[in-house]
Coordinates of C-alpha atoms in Angstrom, one line a residue:
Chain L
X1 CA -33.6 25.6 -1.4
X2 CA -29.9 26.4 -0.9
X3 CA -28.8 28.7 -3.2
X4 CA -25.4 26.6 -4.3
X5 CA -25.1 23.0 -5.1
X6 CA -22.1 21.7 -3.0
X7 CA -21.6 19.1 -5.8
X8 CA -22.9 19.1 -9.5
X9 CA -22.2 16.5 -11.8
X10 CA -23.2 18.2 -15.1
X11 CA -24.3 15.6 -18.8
X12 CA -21.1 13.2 -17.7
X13 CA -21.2 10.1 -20.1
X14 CA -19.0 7.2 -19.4
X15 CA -18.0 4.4 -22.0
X16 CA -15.8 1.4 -22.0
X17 CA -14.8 0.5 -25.6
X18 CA -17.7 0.0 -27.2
X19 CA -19.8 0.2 -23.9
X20 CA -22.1 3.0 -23.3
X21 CA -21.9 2.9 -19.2
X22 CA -23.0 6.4 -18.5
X23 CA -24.7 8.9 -21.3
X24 CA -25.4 12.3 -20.3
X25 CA -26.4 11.9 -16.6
X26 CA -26.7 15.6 -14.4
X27 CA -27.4 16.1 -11.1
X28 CA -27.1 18.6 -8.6
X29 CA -26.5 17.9 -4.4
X30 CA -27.3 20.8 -2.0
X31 CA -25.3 20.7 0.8
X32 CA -26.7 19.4 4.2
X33 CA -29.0 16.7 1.7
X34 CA -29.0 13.0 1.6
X35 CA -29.4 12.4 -2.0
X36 CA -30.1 8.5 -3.0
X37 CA -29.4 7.1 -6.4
X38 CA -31.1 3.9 -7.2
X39 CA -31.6 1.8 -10.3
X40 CA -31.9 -1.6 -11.4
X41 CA -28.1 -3.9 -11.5
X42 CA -25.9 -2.9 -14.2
X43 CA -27.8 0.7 -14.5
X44 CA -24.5 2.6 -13.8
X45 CA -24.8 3.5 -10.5
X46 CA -21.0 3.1 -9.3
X47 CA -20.1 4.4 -12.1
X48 CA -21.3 7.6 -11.4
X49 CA -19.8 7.6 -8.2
X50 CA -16.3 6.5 -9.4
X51 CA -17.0 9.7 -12.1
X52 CA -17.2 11.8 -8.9
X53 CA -14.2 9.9 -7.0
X54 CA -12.1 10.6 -9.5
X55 CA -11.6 6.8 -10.4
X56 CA -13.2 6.5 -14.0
X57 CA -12.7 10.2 -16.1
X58 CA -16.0 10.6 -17.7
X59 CA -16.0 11.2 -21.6
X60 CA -17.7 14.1 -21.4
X61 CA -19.7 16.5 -19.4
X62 CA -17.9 18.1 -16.2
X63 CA -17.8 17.7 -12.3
X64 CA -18.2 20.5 -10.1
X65 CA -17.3 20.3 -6.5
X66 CA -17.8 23.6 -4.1
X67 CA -18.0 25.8 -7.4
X68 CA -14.7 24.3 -8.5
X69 CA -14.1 22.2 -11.9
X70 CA -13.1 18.5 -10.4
X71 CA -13.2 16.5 -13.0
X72 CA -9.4 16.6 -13.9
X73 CA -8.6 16.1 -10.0
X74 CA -6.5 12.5 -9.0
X75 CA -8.9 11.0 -6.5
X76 CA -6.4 11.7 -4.1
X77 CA -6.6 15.4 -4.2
X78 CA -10.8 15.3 -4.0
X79 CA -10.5 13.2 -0.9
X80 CA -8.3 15.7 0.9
X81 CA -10.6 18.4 -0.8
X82 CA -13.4 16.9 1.6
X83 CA -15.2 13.8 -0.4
X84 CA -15.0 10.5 1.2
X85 CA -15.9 7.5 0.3
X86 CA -16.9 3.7 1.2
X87 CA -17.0 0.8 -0.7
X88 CA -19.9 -2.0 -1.8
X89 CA -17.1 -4.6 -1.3
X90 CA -15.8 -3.4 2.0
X91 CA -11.9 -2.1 1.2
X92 CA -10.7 -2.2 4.7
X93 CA -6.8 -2.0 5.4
X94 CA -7.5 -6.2 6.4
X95 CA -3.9 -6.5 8.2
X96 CA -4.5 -3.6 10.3
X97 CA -6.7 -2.5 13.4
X98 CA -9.8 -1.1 13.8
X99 CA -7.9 1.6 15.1
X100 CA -5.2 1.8 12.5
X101 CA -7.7 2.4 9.5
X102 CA -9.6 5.1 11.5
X103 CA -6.4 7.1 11.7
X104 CA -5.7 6.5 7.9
X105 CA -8.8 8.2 7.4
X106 CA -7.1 11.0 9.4
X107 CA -4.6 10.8 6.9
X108 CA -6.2 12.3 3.9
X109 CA -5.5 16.1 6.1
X110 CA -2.0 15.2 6.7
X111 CA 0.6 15.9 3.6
X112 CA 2.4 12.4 2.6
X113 CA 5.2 13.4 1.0
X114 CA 8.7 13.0 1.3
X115 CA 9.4 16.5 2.9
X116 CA 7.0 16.0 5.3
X117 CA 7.7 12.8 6.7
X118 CA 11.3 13.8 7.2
X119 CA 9.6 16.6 9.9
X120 CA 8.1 13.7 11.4
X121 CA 8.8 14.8 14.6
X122 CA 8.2 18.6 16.5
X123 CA 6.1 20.4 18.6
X124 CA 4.2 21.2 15.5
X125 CA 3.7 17.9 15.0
X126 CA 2.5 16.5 18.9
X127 CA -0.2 19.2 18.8
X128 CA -1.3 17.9 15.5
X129 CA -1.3 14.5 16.6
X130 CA -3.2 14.9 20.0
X131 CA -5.7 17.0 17.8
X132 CA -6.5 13.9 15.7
X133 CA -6.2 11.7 18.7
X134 CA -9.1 13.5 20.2
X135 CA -10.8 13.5 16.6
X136 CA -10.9 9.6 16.2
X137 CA -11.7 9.1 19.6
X138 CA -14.8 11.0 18.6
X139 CA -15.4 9.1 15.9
X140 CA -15.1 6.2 17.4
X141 CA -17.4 7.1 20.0
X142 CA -20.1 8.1 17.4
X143 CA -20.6 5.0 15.6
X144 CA -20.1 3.0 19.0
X145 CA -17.2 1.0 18.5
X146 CA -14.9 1.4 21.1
X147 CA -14.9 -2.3 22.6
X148 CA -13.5 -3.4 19.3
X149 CA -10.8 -0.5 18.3
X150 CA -7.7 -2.7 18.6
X151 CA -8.7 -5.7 17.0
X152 CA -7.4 -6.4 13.6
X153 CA -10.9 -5.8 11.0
X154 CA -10.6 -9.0 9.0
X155 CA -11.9 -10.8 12.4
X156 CA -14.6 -8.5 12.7
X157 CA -18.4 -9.3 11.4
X158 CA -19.7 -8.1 8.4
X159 CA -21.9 -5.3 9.4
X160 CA -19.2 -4.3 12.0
X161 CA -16.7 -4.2 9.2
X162 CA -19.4 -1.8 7.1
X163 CA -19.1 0.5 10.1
X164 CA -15.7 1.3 10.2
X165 CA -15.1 1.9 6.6
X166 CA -17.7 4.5 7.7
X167 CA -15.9 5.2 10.7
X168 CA -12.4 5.9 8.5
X169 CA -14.3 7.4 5.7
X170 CA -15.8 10.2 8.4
X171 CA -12.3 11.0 10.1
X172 CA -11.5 12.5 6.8
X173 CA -13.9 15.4 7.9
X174 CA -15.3 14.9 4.2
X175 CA -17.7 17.7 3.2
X176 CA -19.3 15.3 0.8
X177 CA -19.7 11.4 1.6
X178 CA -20.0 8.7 -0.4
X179 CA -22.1 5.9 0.3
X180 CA -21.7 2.4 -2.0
X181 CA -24.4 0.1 -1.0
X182 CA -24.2 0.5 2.9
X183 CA -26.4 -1.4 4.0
X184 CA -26.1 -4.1 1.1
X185 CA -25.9 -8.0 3.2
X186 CA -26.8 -7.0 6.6
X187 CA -29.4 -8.4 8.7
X188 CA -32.7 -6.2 10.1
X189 CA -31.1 -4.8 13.1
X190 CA -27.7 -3.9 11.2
X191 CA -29.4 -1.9 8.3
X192 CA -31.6 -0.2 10.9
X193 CA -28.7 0.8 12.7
X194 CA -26.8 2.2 9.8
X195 CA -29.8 4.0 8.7
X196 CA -29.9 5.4 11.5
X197 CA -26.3 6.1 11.7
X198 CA -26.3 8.0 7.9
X199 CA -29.1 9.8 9.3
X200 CA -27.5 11.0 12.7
X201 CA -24.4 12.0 10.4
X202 CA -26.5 14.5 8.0
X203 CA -28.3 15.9 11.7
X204 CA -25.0 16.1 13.7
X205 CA -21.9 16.2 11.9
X206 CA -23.3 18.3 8.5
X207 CA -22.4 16.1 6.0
X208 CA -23.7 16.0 3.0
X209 CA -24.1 12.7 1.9
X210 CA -24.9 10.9 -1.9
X211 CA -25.8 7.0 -1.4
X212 CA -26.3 4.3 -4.0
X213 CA -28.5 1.1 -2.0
X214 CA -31.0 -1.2 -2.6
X215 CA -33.1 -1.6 -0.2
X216 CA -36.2 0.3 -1.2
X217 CA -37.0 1.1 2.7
X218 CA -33.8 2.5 3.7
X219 CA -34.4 4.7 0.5
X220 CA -37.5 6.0 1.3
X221 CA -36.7 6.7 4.7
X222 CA -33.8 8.5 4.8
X223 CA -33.3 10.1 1.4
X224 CA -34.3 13.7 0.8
X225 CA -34.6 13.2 -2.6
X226 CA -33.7 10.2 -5.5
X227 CA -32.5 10.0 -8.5
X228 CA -33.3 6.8 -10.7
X229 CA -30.7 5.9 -13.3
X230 CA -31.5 3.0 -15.9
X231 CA -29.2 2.1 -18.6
X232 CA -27.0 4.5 -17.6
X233 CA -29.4 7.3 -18.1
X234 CA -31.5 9.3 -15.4
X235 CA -34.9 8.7 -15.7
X236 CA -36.3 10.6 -12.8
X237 CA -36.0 13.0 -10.0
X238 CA -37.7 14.0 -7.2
X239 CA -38.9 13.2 -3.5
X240 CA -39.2 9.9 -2.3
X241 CA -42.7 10.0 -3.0
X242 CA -43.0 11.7 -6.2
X243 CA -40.3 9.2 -7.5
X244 CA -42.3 6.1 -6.4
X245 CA -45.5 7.0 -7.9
X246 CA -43.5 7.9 -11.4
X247 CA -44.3 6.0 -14.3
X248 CA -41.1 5.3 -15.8
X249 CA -39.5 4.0 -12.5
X250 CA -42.4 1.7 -12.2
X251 CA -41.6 0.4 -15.6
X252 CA -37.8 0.1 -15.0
X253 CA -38.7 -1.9 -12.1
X254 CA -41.9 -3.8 -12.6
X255 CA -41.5 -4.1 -16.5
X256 CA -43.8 -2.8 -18.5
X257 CA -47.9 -3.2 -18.2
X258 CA -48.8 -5.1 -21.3
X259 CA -51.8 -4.6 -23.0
Chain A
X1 CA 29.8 -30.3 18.2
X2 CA 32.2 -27.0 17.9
X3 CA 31.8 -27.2 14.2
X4 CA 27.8 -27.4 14.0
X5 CA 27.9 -23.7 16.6
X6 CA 30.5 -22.2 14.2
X7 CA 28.5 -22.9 11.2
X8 CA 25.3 -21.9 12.7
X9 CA 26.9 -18.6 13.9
X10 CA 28.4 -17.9 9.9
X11 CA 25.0 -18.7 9.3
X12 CA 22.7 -16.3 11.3
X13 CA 25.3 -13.3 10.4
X14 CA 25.0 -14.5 6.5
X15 CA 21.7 -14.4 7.1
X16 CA 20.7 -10.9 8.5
X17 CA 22.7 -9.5 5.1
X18 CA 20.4 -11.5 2.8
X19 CA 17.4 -10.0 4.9
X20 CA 18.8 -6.7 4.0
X21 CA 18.8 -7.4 0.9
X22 CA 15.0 -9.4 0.5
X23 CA 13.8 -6.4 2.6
X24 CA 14.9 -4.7 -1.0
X25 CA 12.9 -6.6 -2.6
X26 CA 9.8 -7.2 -0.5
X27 CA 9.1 -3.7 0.1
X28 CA 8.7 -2.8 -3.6
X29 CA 6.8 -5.8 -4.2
X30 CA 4.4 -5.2 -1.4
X31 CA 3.8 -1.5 -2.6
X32 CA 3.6 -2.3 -6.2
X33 CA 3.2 -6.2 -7.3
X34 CA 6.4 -6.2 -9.2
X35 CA 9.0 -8.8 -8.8
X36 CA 11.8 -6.9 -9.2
X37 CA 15.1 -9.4 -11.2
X38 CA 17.1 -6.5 -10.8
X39 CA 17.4 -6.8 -6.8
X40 CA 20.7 -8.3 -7.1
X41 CA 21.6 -5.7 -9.2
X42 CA 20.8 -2.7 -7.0
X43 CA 23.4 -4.3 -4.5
X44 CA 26.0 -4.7 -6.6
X45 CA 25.4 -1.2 -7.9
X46 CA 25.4 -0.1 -4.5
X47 CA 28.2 -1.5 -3.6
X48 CA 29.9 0.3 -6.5
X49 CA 28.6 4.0 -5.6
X50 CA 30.4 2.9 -2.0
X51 CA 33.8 2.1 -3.8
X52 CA 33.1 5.2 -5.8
X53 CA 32.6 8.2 -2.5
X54 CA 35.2 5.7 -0.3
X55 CA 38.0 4.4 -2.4
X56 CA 38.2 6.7 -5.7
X57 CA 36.7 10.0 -3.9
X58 CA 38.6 9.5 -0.6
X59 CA 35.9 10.2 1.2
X60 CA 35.1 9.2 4.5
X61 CA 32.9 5.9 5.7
X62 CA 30.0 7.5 7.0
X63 CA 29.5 10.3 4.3
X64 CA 30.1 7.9 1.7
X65 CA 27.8 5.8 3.5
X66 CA 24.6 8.2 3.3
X67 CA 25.9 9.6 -0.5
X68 CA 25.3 6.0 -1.4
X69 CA 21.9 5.9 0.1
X70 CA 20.9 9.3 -1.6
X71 CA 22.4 7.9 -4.9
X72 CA 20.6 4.4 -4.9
X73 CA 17.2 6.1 -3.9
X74 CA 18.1 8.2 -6.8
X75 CA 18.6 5.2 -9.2
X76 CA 15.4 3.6 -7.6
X77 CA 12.9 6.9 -8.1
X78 CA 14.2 7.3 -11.6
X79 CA 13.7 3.8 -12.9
X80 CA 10.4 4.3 -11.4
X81 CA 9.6 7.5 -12.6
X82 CA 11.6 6.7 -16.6
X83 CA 10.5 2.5 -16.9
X84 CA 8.0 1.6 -14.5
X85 CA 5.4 3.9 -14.4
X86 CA 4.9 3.6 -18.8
X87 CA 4.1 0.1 -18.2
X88 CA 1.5 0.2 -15.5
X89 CA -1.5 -2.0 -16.4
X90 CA 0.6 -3.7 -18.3
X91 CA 0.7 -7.7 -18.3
X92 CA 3.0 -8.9 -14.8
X93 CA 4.9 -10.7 -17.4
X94 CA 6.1 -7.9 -19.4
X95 CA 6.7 -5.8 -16.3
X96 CA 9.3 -8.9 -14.6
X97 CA 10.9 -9.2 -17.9
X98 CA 11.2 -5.1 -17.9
X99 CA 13.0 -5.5 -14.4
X100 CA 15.2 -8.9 -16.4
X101 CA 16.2 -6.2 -18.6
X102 CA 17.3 -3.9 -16.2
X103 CA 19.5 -6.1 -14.4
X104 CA 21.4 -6.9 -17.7
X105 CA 21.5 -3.2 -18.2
X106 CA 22.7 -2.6 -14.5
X107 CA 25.2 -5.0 -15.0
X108 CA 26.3 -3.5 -18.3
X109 CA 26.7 -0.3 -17.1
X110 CA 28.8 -1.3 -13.9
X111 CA 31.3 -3.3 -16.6
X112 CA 31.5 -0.1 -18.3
X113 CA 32.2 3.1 -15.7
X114 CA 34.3 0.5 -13.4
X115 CA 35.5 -2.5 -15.6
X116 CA 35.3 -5.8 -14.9
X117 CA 38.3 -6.3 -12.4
X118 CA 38.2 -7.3 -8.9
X119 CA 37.8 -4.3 -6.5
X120 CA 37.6 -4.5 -2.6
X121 CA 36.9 -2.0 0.2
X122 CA 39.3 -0.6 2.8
X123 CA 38.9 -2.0 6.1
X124 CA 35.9 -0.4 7.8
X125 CA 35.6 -2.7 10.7
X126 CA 38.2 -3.2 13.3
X127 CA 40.1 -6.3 12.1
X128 CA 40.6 -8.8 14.7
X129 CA 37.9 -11.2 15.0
X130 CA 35.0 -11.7 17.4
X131 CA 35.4 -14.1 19.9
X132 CA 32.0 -14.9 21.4
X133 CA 32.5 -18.0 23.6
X134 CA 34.6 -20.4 22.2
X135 CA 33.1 -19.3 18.7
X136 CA 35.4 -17.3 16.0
X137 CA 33.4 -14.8 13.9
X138 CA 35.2 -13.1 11.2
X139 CA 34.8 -9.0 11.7
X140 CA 33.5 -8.0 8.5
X141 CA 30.6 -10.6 8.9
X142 CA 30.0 -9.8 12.8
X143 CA 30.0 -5.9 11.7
X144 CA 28.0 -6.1 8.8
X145 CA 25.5 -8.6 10.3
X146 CA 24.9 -6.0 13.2
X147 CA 25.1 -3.2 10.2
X148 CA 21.8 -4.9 8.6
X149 CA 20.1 -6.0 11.9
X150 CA 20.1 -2.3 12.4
X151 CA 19.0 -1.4 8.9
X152 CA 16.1 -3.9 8.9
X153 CA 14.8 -2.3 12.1
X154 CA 14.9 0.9 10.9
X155 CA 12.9 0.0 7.8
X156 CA 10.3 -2.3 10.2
X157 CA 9.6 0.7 12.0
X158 CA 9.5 3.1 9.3
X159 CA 7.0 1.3 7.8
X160 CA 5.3 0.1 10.8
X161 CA 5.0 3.7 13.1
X162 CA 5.6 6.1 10.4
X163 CA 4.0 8.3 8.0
X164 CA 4.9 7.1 5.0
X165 CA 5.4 3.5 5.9
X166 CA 1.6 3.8 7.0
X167 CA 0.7 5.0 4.1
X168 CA 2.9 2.4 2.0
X169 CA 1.1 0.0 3.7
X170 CA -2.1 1.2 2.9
X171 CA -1.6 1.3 -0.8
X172 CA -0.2 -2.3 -0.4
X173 CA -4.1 -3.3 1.3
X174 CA -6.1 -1.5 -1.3
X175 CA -5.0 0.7 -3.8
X176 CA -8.3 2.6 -4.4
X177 CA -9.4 2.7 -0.9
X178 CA -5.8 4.2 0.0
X179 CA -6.7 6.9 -3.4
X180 CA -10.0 8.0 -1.2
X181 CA -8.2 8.0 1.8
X182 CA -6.1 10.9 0.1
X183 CA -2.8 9.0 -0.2
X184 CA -1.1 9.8 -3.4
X185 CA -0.5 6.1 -4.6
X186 CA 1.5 6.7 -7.8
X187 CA 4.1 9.1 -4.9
X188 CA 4.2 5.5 -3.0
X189 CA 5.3 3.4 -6.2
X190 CA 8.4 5.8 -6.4
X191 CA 9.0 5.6 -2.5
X192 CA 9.1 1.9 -2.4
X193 CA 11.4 2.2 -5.4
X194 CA 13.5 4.1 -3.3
X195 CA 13.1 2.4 -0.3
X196 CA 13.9 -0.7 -1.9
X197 CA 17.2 0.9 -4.0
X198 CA 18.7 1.9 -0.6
X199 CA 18.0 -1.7 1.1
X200 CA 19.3 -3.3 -1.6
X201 CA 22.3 -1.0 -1.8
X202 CA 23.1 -1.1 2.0
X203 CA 23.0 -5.3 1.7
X204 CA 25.5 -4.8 -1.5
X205 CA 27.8 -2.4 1.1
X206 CA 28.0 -5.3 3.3
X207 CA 28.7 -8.3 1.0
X208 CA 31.2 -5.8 -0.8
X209 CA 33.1 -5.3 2.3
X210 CA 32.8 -9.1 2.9
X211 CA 34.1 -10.6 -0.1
X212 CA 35.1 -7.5 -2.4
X213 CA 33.4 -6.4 -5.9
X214 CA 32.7 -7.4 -9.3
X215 CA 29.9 -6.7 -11.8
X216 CA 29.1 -10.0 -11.1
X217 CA 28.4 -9.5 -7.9
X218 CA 24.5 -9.0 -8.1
X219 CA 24.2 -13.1 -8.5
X220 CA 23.9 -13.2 -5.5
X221 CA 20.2 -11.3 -5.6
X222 CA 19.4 -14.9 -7.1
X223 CA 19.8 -16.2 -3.4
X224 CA 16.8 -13.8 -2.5
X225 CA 14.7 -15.8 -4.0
X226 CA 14.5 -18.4 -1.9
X227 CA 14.6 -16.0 0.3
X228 CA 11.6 -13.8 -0.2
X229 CA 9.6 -17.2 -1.2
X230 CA 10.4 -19.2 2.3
X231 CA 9.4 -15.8 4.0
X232 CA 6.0 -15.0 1.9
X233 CA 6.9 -12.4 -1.1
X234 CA 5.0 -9.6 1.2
X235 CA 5.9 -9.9 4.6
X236 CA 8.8 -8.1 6.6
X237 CA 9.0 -10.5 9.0
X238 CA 8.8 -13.2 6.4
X239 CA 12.1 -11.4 4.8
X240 CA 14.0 -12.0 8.1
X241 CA 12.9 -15.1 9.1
X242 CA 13.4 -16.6 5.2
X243 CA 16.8 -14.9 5.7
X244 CA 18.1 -16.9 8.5
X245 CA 16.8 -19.8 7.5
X246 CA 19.0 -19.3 3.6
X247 CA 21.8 -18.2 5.5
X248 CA 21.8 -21.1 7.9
X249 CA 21.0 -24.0 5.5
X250 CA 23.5 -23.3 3.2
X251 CA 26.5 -22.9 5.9
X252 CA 25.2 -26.2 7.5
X253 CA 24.9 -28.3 4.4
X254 CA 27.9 -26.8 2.9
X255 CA 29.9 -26.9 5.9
X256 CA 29.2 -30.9 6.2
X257 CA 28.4 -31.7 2.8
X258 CA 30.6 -30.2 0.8
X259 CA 33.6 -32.7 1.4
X260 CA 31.7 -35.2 0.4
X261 CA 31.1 -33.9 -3.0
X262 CA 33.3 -31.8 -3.7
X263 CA 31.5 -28.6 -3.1
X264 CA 28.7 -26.7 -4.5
X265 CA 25.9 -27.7 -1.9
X266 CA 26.1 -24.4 -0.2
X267 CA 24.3 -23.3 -3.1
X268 CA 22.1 -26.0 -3.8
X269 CA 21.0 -26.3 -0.2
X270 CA 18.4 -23.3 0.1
X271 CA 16.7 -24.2 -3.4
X272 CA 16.2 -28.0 -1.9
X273 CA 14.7 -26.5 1.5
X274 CA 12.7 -24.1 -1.1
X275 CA 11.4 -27.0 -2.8
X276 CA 10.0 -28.8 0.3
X277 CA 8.7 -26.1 2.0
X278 CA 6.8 -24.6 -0.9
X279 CA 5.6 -28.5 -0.8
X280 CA 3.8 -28.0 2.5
X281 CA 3.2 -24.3 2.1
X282 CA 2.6 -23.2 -1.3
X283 CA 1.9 -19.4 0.3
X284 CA 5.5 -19.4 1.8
X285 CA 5.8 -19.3 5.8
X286 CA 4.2 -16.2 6.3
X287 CA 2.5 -15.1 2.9
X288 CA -0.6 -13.8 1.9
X289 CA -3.2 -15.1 3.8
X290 CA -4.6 -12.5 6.2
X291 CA -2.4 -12.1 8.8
X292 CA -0.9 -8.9 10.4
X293 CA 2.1 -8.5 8.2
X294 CA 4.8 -6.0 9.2

């Protein structure tokens, strides 16, 4: 076991109004792990990831990313800090190409302020660029979607579309990736491909990843370990298997055994 | 036959200065949802901080020219940064009427530091007119069309091929996919405040040195409307296009209408092709809808 967590979200609780969302959850991610979060609908499982975006500010409880105290960060700062992130409803730039969002991805290294685009231009700059040129090309080479890089995304199928948000989110160079749902809607030979895909990105590129998903196969493939969330509250931890055979996930997703 | 080509050249060159000016608006609206009322008044104020570095600081063209782009950013960024920002999540409603405001206030203010009187520009532009064929163009509107064709190409490929613009763009798509992509968003509502302050400025430059000043002068924003609405509230090219289209239909109409009625169909005329088009387009010509928008 690695001796630090490269992210540990530690007793957040979310609520909106009245609305307990998230109460106490804790978790730790080593680095180099694919960690799976799963729970029923409703159980809170975004939530936690917008916590660790940077999109909802938990109540209470703190986020911890490399060692450092996150949960004050604007999302924008964590992403260039090395988390990424996709979506469960794809958020694609839809105007733009295939090739355009990969290099927004890029983006998240390069400062967007107003000084700096006024050095648009320089030496400085073309070695930078042909740097991230090579970068995306590699990218774009990984997840095999070079006969489509300069069509515009909105024209592109479903599953195709799920792979460059993964695409853009992994030309960030995160440390840390964020999965919503990625195989949620796709057919057999899609989710086989992603699988393999999230796992070829924890083997190759040493990424840790944290994914939220359904589909009870692509869990227990892939994951190293699972956390189950219900009511916005963690009711297990453990190994694929060990989570499987444990009682309370059983009950959270069969019901409970009357009698 | 000589008539129709004169019109239609007034036209065009009207045209390109009222794309200027919708570009104003368009590119805060894309960035941040709001309609901004106050577009008008950015130009007029513009148009003022012009008559300000030129006329009463005897400075020259061109420097006055880029303090009144610094200036009008300035205004834009601070009425981002002071008003705007205190009423995100607000309702749209409130936030348009916050911009209504403002352009009273704009106005207000202009009436105060320069009074209400009529001021005008020295010449800028060389003053005999353009002869292009057997067509007569009046200077000030040949110059200060070519002034905003060149403005509006800088901005399209600002916002198309750099940095920022990129980036704008990608807050425009999806605000919290541009957040995880590591793009400051709130640092993009005060650019396209900016952005749109010194569009809107440079348009009020040119009708300044057109027809001369007043406080009144940011009535004309109204004509944007039409504008921005023909073209698609969103789109670049829809600004341009929705542009020449104002700036022609109320030169034709006017120029063969008005002696029939005594006048006033120049202004009528864009609001009647508004009405029609948003009949068979309710989106505008190029609006939402996904389609590559500049």
């Amino acid at each position: 076991m690695a001796a630090h967590p490269i992210l540990s979200v530690e007793g957040i609780s979310l609520s909106f109004g009245g609305l307990t969302v998230l109460s106490e959850v804790s978790f730790k991610v080593n680095p180099g792990e694919i960690f799976a979060i799963i729970g029923p609908n409703g159980a809170g499982k975004t939530s936690i990831l917008n916590c660790i975006g940077g999109f909802y500010r938990p109540s209470a409880g703190r986020i911890l990313f490399e060692g450092d105290d996150i949960t004050r960060t604007s999302p924008d700062r964590r992403a260039a800090r090395g988390l990424a992130r996709t979506f469960q409803n794809i958020a694609l730039f839809r105007g733009m190409t295939v090739l355009d969002n990969i290099k927004l991805g890029a983006h998240a290294h390069l400062k967007t302020g107003l000084a700096s685009a006024l050095m648009y231009w320089g030496p400085a700059h073309r070695e930078e660029m042909a740097l991230r040129e090579r970068m995306e090309q590699e990218v774009i080479d990984f997840l095999e979607i070079e006969p489509i890089r300069k069509q515009a995304v909105g024209s592109l199928a479903y599953g195709l579309q799920k792979r460059v948000e993964l695409a853009r989110a992994l030309a960030m160079e995160p440390k840390v990736l964020l999965m919503d749902e990625p195989v949620a809607g796709m057919n057999a030979e899609e989710t086989e491909d992603m699988a393999r895909f999230v796992l070829d990105i924890k083997e190759e590129r040493d990424i840790t990843i944290v994914l939220i998903e359904h589909d009870m196969n692509v869990i227990m493939d892939i994951s190293d370990r699972v956390m189950v969330v219900n009511f916005g509250q963690k009711i297990a931890e453990g190994t694929p298997d060990q989570v499987q055979r444990h009682p309370e996930v059983i009950k959270a997703y069969l019901g409970e055994k009357k009698g | 036959m000589d008539i129709l080509l004169q019109l239609i050249v007034s036209g065009i060159a009207v045209g390109g200065v009222y794309a200027l000016i919708a570009l104003g608006f368009v590119l805060i609206y894309k960035a941040t949802s709001i309609i901004n009322f106050a577009t008008g008044e950015f130009m007029m104020i513009g148009a003022y901080f012009f008559y300000t570095f030129m006329v009463m600081a005897g400075l020259p063209p061109i420097p006055s020219f880029l303090l009144v782009m610094l200036c009008s950013a300035m205004l834009g960024l601070f009425i981002e940064r002071a008003i705007l920002r205190h009423m995100l999540g607000q309702p749209t409603i409130s936030i348009v009427m916050v911009t209504v405001g403002l352009s009273s206030i704009l106005m207000g203010l202009a009436e105060m530091i320069w009074s209400t009187d009529f001021k005008s520009f020295p010449p800028l532009f060389p003053r005999a007119p353009v002869i292009i064929g057997d067509i007569i163009v009046r200077s000030n509107l040949f110059w200060g069309f070519i002034a905003a064709m060149i403005a509006v190409i800088i901005f399209a490929l600002l916002f198309k091929y750099a940095k920022v613009g990129v980036a704008m763009r990608a807050t425009a798509g999806d605000q919290m996919a541009a957040f995880s992509m590591g793009i400051n968003v709130r640092s993009m509502f005060t650019v396209a405040w900016a952005m749109g302050a010194i569009a809107a400025a440079l348009g009020g430059v040119i009708i300044g040195n057109i027809g001369g000043i007043q406080p009144t002068l940011g009535s004309i924003g109204l004509k944007i409307f039409p504008v921005v609405i023909l073209g698609g509230l969103d789109s670049i090219a829809g600004a341009v296009v929705g542009g020449f289209i104002v700036g022609l239909v109320e030169n034709i109409a006017g120029g063969y209408l008005d002696p029939y009625v005594g006048g006033g169909v120049k202004d009528l005329a864009p609001f009647v092709v508004l009405v029609l088009i948003l009949f068979i387009k309710p989106y505008g010509l190029f609006g939402k809808q996904d389609i590559e928008r500049l």
